[in-house]
PDB file of N, CA, C and O in Angstrom:
ATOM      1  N   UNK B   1      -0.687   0.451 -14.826  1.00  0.00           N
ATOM      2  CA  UNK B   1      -0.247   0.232 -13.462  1.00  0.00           C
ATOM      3  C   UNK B   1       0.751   1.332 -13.106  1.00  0.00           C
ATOM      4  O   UNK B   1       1.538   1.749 -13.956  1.00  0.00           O
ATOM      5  N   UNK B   2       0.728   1.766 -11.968  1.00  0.00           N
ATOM      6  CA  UNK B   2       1.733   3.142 -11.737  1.00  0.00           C
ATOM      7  C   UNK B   2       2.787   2.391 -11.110  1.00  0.00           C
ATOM      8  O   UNK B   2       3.919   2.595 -11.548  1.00  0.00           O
ATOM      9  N   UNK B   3       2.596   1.262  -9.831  1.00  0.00           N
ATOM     10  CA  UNK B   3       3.484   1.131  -9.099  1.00  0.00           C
ATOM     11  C   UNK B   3       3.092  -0.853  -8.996  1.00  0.00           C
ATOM     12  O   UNK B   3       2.038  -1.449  -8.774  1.00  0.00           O
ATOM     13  N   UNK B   4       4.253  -1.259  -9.227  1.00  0.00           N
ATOM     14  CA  UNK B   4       3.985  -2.686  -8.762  1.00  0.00           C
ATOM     15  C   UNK B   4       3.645  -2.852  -7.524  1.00  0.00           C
ATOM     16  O   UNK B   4       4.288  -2.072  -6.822  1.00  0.00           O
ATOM     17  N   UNK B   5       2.756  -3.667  -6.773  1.00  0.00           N
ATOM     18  CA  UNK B   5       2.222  -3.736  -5.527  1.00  0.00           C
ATOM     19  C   UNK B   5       3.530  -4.890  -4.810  1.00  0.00           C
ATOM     20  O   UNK B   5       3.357  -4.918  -3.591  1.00  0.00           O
ATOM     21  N   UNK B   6       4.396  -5.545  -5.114  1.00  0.00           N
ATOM     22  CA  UNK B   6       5.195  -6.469  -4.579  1.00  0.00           C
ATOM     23  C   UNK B   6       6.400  -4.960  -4.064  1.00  0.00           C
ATOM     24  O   UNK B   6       6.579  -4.764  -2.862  1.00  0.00           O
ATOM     25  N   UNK B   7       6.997  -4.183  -4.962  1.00  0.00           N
ATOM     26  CA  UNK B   7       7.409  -3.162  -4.597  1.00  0.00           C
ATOM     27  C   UNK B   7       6.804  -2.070  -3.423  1.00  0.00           C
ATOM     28  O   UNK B   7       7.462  -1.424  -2.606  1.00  0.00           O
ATOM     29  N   UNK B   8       5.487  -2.087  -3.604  1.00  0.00           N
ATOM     30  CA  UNK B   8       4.878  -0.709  -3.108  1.00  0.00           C
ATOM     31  C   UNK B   8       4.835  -1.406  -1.523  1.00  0.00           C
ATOM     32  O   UNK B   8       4.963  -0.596  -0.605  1.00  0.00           O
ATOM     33  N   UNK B   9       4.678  -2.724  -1.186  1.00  0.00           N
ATOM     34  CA  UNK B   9       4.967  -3.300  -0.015  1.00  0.00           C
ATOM     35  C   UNK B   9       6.055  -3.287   0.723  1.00  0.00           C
ATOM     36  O   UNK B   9       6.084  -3.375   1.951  1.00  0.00           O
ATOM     37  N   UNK B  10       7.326  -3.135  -0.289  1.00  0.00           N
ATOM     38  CA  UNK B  10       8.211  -3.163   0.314  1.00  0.00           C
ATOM     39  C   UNK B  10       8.248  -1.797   1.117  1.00  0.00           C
ATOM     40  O   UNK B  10       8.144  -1.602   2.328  1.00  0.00           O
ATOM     41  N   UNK B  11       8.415  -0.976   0.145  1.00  0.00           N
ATOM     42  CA  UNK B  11       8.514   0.561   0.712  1.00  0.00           C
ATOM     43  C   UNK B  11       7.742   0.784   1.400  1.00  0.00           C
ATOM     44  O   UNK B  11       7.974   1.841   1.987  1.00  0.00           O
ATOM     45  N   UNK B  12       6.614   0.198   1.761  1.00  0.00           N
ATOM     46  CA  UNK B  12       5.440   0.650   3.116  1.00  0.00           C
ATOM     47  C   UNK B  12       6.029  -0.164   4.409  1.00  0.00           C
ATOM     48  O   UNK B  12       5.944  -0.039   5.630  1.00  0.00           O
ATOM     49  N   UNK B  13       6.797  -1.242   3.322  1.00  0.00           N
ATOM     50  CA  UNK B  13       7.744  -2.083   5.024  1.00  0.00           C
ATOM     51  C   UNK B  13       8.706  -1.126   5.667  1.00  0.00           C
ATOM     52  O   UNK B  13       8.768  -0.851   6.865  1.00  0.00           O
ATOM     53  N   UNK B  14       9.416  -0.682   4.729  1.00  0.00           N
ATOM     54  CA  UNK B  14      10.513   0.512   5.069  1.00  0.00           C
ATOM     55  C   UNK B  14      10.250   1.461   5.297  1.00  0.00           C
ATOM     56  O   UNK B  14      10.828   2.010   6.235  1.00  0.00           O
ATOM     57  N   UNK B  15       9.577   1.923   4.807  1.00  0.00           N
ATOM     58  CA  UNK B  15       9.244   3.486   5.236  1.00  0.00           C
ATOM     59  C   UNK B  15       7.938   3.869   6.942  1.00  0.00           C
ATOM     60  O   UNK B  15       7.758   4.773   7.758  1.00  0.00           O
ATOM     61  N   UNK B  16       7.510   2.818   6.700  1.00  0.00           N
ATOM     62  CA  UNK B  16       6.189   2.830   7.892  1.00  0.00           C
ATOM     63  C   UNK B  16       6.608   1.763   8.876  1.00  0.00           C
ATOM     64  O   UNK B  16       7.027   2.291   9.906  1.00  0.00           O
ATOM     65  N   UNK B  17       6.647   0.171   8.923  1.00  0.00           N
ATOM     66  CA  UNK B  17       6.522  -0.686   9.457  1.00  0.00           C
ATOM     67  C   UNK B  17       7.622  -0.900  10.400  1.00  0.00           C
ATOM     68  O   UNK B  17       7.476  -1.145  11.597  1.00  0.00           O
ATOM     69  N   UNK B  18       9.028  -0.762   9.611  1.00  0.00           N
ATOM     70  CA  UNK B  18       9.923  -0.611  10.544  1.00  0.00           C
ATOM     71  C   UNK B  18      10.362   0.358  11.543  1.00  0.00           C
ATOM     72  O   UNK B  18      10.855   0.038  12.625  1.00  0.00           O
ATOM     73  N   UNK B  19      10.142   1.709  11.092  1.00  0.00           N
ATOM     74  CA  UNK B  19      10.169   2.430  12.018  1.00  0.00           C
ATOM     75  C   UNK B  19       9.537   2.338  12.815  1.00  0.00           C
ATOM     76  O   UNK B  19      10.167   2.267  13.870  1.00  0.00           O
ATOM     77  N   UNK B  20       8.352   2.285  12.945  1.00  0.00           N
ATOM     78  CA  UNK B  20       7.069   2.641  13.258  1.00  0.00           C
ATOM     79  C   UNK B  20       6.360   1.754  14.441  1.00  0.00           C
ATOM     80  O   UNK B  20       6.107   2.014  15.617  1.00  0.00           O
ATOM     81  N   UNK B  21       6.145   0.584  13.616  1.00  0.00           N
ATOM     82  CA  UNK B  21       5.211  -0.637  14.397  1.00  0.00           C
ATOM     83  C   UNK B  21       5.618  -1.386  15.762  1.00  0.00           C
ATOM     84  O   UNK B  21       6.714  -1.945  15.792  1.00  0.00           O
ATOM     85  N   UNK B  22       4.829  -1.421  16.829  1.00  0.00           N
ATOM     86  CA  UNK B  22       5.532  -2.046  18.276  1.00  0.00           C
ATOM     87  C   UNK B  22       6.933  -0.883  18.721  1.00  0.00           C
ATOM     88  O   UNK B  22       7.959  -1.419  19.138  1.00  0.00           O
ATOM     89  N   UNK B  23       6.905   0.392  18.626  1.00  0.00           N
ATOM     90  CA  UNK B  23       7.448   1.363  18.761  1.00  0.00           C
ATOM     91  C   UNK B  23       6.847   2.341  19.702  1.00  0.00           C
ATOM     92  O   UNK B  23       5.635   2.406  19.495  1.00  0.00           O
ATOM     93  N   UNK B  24       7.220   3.090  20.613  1.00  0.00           N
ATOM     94  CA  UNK B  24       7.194   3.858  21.746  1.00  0.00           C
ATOM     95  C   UNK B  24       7.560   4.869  20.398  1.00  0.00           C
ATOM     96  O   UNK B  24       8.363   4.477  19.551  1.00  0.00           O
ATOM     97  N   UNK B  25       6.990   6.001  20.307  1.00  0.00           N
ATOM     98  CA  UNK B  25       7.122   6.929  19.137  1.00  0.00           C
ATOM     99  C   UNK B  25       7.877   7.722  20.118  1.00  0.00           C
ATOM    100  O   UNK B  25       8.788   8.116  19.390  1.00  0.00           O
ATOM    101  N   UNK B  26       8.087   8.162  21.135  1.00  0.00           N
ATOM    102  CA  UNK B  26       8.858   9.548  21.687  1.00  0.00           C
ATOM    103  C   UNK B  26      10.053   8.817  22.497  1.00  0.00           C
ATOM    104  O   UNK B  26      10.800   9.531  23.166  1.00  0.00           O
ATOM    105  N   UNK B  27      10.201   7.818  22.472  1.00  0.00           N
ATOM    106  CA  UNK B  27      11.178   7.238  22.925  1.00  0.00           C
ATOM    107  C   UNK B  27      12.266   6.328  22.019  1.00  0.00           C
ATOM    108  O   UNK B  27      13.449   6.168  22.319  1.00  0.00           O
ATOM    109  N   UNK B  28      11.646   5.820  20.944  1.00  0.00           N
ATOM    110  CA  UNK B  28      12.374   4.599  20.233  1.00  0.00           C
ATOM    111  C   UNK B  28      12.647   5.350  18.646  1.00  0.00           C
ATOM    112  O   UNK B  28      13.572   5.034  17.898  1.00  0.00           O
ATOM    113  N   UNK B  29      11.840   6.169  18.420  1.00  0.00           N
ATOM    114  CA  UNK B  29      12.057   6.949  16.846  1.00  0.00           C
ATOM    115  C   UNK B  29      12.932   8.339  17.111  1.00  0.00           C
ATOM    116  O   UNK B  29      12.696   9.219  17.939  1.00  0.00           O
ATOM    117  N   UNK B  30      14.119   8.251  16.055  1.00  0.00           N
ATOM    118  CA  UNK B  30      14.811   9.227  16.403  1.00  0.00           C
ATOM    119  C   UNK B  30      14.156  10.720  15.764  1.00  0.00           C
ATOM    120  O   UNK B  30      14.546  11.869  15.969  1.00  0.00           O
ATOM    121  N   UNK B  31      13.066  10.247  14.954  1.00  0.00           N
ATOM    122  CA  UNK B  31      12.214  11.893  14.171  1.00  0.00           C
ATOM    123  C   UNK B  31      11.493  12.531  15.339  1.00  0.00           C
ATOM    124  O   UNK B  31      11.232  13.734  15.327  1.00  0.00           O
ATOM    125  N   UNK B  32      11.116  11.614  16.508  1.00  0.00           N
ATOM    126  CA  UNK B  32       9.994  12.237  17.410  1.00  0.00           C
ATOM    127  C   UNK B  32      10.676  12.420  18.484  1.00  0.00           C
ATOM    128  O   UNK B  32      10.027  12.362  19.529  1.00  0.00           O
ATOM    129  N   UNK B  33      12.070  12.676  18.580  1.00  0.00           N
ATOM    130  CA  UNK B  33      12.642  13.097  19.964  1.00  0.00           C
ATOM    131  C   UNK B  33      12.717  14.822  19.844  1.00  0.00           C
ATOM    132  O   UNK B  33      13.011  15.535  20.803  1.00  0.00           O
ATOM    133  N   UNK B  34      12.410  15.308  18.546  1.00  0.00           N
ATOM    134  CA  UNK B  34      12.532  16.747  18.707  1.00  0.00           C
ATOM    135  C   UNK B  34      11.112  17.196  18.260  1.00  0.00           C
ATOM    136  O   UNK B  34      10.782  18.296  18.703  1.00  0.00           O
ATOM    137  N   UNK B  35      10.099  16.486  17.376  1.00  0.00           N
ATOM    138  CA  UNK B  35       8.936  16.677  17.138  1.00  0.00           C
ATOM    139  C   UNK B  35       7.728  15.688  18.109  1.00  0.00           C
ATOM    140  O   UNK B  35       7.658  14.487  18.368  1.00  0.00           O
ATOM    141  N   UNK B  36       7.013  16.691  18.402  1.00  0.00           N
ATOM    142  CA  UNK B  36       5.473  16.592  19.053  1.00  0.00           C
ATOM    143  C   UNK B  36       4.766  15.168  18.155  1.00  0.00           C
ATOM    144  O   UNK B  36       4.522  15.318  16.958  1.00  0.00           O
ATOM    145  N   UNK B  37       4.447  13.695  18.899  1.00  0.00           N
ATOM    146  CA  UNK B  37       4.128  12.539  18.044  1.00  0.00           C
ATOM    147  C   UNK B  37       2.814  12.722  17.840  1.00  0.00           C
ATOM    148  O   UNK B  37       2.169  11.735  18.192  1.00  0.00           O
ATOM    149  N   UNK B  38       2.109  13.675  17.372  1.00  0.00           N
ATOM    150  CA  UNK B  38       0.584  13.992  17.393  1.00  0.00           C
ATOM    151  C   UNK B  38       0.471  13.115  15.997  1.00  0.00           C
ATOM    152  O   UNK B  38       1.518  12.777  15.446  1.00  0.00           O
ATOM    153  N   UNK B  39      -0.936  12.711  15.370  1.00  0.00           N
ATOM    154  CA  UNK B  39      -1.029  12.315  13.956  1.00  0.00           C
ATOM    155  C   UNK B  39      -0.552  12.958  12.821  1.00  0.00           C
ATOM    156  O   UNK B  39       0.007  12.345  11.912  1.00  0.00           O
ATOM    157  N   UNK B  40      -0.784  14.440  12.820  1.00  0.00           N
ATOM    158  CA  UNK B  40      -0.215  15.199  11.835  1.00  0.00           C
ATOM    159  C   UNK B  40       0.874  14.965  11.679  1.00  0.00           C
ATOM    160  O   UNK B  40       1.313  14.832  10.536  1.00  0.00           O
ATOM    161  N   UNK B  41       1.617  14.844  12.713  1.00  0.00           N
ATOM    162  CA  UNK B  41       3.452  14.790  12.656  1.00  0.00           C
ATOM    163  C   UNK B  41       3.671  13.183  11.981  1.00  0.00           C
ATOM    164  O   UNK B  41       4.540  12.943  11.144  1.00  0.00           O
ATOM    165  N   UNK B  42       2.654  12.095  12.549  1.00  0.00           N
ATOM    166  CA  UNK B  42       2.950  10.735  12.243  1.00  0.00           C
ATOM    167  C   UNK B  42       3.127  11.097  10.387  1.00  0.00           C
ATOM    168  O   UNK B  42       4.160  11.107   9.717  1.00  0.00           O
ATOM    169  N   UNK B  43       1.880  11.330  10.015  1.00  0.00           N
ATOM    170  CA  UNK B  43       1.352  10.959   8.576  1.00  0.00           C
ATOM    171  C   UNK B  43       2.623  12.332   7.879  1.00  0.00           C
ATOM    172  O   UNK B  43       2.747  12.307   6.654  1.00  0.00           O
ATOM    173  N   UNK B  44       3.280  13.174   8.479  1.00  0.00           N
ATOM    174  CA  UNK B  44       4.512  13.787   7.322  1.00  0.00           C
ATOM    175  C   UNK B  44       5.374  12.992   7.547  1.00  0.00           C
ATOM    176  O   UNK B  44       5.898  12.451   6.573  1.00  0.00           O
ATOM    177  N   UNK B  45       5.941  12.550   9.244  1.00  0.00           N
ATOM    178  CA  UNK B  45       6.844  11.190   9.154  1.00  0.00           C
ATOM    179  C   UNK B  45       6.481  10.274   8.167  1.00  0.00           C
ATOM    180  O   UNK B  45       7.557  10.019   7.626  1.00  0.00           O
ATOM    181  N   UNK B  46       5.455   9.505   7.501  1.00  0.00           N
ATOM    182  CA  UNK B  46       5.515   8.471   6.771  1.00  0.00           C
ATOM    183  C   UNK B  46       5.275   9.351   5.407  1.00  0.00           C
ATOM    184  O   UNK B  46       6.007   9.146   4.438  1.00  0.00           O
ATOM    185  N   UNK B  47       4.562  10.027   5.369  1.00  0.00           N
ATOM    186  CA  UNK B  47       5.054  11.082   3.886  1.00  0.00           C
ATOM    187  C   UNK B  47       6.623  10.742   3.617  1.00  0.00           C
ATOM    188  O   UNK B  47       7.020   9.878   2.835  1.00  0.00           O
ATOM    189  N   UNK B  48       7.290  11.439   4.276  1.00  0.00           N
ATOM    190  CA  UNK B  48       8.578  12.073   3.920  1.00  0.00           C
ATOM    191  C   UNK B  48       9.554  10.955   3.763  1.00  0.00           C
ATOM    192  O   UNK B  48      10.419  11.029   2.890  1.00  0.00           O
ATOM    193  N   UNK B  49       9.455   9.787   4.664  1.00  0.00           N
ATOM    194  CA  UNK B  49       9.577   8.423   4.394  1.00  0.00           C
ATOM    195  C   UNK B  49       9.832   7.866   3.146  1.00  0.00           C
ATOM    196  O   UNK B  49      10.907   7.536   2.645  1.00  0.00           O
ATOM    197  N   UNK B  50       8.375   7.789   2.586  1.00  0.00           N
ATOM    198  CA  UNK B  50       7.771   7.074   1.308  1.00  0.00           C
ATOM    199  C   UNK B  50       8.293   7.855   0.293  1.00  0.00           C
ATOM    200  O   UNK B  50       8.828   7.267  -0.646  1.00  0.00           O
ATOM    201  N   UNK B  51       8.243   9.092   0.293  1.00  0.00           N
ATOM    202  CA  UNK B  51       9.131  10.318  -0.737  1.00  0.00           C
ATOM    203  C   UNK B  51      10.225   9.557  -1.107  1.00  0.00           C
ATOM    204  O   UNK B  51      10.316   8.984  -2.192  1.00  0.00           O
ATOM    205  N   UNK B  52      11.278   9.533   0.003  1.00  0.00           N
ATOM    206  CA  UNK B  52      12.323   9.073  -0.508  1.00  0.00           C
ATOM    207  C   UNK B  52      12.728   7.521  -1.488  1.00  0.00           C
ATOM    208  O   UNK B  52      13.777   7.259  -2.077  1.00  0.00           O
ATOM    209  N   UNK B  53      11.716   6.862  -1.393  1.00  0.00           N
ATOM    210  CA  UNK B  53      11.145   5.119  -1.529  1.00  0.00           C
ATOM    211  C   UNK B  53      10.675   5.278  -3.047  1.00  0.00           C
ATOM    212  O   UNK B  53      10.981   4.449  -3.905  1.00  0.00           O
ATOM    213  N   UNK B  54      10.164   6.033  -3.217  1.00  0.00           N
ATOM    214  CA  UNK B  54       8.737   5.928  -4.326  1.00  0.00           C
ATOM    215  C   UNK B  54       9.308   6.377  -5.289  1.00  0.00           C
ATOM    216  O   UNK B  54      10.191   7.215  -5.104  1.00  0.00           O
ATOM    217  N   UNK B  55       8.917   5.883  -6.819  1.00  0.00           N
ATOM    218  CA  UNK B  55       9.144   7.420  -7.835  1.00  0.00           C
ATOM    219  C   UNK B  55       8.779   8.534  -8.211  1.00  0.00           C
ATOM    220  O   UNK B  55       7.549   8.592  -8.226  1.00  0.00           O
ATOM    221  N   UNK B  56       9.349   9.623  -8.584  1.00  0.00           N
ATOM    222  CA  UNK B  56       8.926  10.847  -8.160  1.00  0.00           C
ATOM    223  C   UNK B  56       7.704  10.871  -8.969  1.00  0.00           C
ATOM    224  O   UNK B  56       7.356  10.226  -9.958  1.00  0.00           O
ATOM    225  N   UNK B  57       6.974  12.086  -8.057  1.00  0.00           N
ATOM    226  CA  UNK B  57       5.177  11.953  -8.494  1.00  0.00           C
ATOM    227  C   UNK B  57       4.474  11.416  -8.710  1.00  0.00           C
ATOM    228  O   UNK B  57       3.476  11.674  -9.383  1.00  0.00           O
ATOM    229  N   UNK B  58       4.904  10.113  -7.994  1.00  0.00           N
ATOM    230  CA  UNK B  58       3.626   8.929  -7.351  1.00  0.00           C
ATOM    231  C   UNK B  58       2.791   9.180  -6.136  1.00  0.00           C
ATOM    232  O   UNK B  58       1.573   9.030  -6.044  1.00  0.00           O
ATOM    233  N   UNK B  59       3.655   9.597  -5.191  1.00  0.00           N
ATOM    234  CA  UNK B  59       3.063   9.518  -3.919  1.00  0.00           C
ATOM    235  C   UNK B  59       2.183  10.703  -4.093  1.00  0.00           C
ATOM    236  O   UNK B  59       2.645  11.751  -4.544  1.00  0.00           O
ATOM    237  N   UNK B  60       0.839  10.572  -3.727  1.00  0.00           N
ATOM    238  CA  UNK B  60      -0.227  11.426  -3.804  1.00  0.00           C
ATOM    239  C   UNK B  60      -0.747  12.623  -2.278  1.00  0.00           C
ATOM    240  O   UNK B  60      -0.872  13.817  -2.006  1.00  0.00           O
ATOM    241  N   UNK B  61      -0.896  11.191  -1.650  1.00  0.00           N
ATOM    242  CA  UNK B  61      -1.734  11.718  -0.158  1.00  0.00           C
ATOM    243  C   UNK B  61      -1.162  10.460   0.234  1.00  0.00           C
ATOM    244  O   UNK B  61      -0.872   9.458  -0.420  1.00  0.00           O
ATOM    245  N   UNK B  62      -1.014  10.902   2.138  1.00  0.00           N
ATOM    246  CA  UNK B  62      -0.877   9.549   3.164  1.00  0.00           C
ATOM    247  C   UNK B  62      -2.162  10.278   4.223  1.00  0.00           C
ATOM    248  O   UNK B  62      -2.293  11.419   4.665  1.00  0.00           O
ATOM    249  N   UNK B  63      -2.930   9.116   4.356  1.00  0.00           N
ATOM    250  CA  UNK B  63      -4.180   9.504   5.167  1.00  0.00           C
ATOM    251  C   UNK B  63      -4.007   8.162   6.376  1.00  0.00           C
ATOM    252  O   UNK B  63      -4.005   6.992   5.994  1.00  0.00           O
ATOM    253  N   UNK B  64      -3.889   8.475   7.610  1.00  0.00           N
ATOM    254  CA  UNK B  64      -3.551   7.574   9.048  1.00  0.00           C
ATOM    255  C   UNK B  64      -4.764   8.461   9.506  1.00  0.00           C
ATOM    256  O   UNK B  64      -5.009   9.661   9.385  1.00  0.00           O
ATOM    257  N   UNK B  65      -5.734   6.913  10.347  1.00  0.00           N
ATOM    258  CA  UNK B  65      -6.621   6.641  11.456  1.00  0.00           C
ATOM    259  C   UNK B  65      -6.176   6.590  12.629  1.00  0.00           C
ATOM    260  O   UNK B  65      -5.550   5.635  13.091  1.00  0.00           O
ATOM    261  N   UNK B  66      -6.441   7.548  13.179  1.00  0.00           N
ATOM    262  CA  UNK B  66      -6.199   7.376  14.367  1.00  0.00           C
ATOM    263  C   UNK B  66      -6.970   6.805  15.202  1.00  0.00           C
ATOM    264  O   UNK B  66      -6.684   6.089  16.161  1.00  0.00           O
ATOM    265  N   UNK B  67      -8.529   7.337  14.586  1.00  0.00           N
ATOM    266  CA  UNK B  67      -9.863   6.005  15.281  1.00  0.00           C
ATOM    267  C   UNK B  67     -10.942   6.683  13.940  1.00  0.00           C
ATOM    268  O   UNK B  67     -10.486   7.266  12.957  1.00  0.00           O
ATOM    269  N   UNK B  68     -12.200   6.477  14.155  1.00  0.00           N
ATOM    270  CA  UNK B  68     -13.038   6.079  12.961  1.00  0.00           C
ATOM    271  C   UNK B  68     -13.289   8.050  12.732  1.00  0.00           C
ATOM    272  O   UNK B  68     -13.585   8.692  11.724  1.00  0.00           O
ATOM    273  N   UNK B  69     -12.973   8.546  14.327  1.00  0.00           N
ATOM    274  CA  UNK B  69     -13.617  10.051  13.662  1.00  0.00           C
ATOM    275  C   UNK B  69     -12.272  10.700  13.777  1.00  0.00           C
ATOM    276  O   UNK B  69     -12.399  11.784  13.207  1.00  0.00           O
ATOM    277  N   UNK B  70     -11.206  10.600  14.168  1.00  0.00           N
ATOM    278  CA  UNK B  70     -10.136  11.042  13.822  1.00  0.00           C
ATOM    279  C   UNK B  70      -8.995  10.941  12.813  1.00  0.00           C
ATOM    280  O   UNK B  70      -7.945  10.481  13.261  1.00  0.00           O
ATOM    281  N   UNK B  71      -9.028  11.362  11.275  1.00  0.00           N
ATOM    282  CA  UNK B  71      -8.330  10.975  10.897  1.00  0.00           C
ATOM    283  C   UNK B  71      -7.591  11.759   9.725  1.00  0.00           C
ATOM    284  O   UNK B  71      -8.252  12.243   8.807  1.00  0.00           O
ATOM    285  N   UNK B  72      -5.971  11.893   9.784  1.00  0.00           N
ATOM    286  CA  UNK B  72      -5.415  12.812   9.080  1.00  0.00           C
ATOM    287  C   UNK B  72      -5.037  12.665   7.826  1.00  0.00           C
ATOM    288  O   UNK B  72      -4.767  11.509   7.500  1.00  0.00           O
ATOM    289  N   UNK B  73      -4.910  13.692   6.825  1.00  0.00           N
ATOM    290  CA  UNK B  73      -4.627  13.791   5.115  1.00  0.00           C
ATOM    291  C   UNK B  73      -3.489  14.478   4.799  1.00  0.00           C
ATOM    292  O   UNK B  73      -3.875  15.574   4.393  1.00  0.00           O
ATOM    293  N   UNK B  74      -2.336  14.431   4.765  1.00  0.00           N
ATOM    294  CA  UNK B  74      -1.429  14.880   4.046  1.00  0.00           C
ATOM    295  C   UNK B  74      -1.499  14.986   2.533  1.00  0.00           C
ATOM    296  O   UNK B  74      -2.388  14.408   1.910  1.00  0.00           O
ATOM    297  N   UNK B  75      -0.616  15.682   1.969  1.00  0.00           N
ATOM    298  CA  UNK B  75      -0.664  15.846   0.741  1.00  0.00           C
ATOM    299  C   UNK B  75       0.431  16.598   0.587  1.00  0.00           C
ATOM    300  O   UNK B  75       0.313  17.204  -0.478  1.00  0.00           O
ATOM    301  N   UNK B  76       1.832  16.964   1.327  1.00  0.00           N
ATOM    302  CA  UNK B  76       2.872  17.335   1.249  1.00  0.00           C
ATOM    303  C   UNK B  76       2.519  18.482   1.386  1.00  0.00           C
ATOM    304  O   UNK B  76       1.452  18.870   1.862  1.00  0.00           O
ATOM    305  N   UNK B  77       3.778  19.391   0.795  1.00  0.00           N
ATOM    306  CA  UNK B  77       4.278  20.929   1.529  1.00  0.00           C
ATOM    307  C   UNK B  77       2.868  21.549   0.629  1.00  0.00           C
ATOM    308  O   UNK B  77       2.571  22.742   0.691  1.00  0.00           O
TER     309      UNK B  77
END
């Protein structure tokens, strides 16, 4: 097991859910008042997030749908 899933919830609560969810992204998040809220920008916002959450060299890729044919892959710097 790499990551307990009772943990890995939490940090997807913190790092994604709270910021994030029922949120006006260019109005209510203080990361997107100077950055463009396109998907690319979403999925390094929750990258860079989860970085800080996770133990180091767990986090692999964060991949966000934006709809079934749009959808982005991070994988850090």
């Amino acid at each position: 097991m790499v990551i307990n899933l009772t943990d890995l919830k939490e940090y997807m609560q913190q790092a994604i859910m709270e910021p994030l969810d029922h949120k006006n992204l260019d109005k209510d998040v203080p990361y997107f008042a100077e950055v463009v809220s396109t998907t690319e920008n979403v999925a390094v916002f929750i990258w860079e997030n989860l970085k800080k959450l996770l133990p180091m060299g767990t986090l692999y890729k964060v991949k966000v749908y934006e709809t079934d044919q749009n959808i982005v892959v991070y994988k850090g710097e």
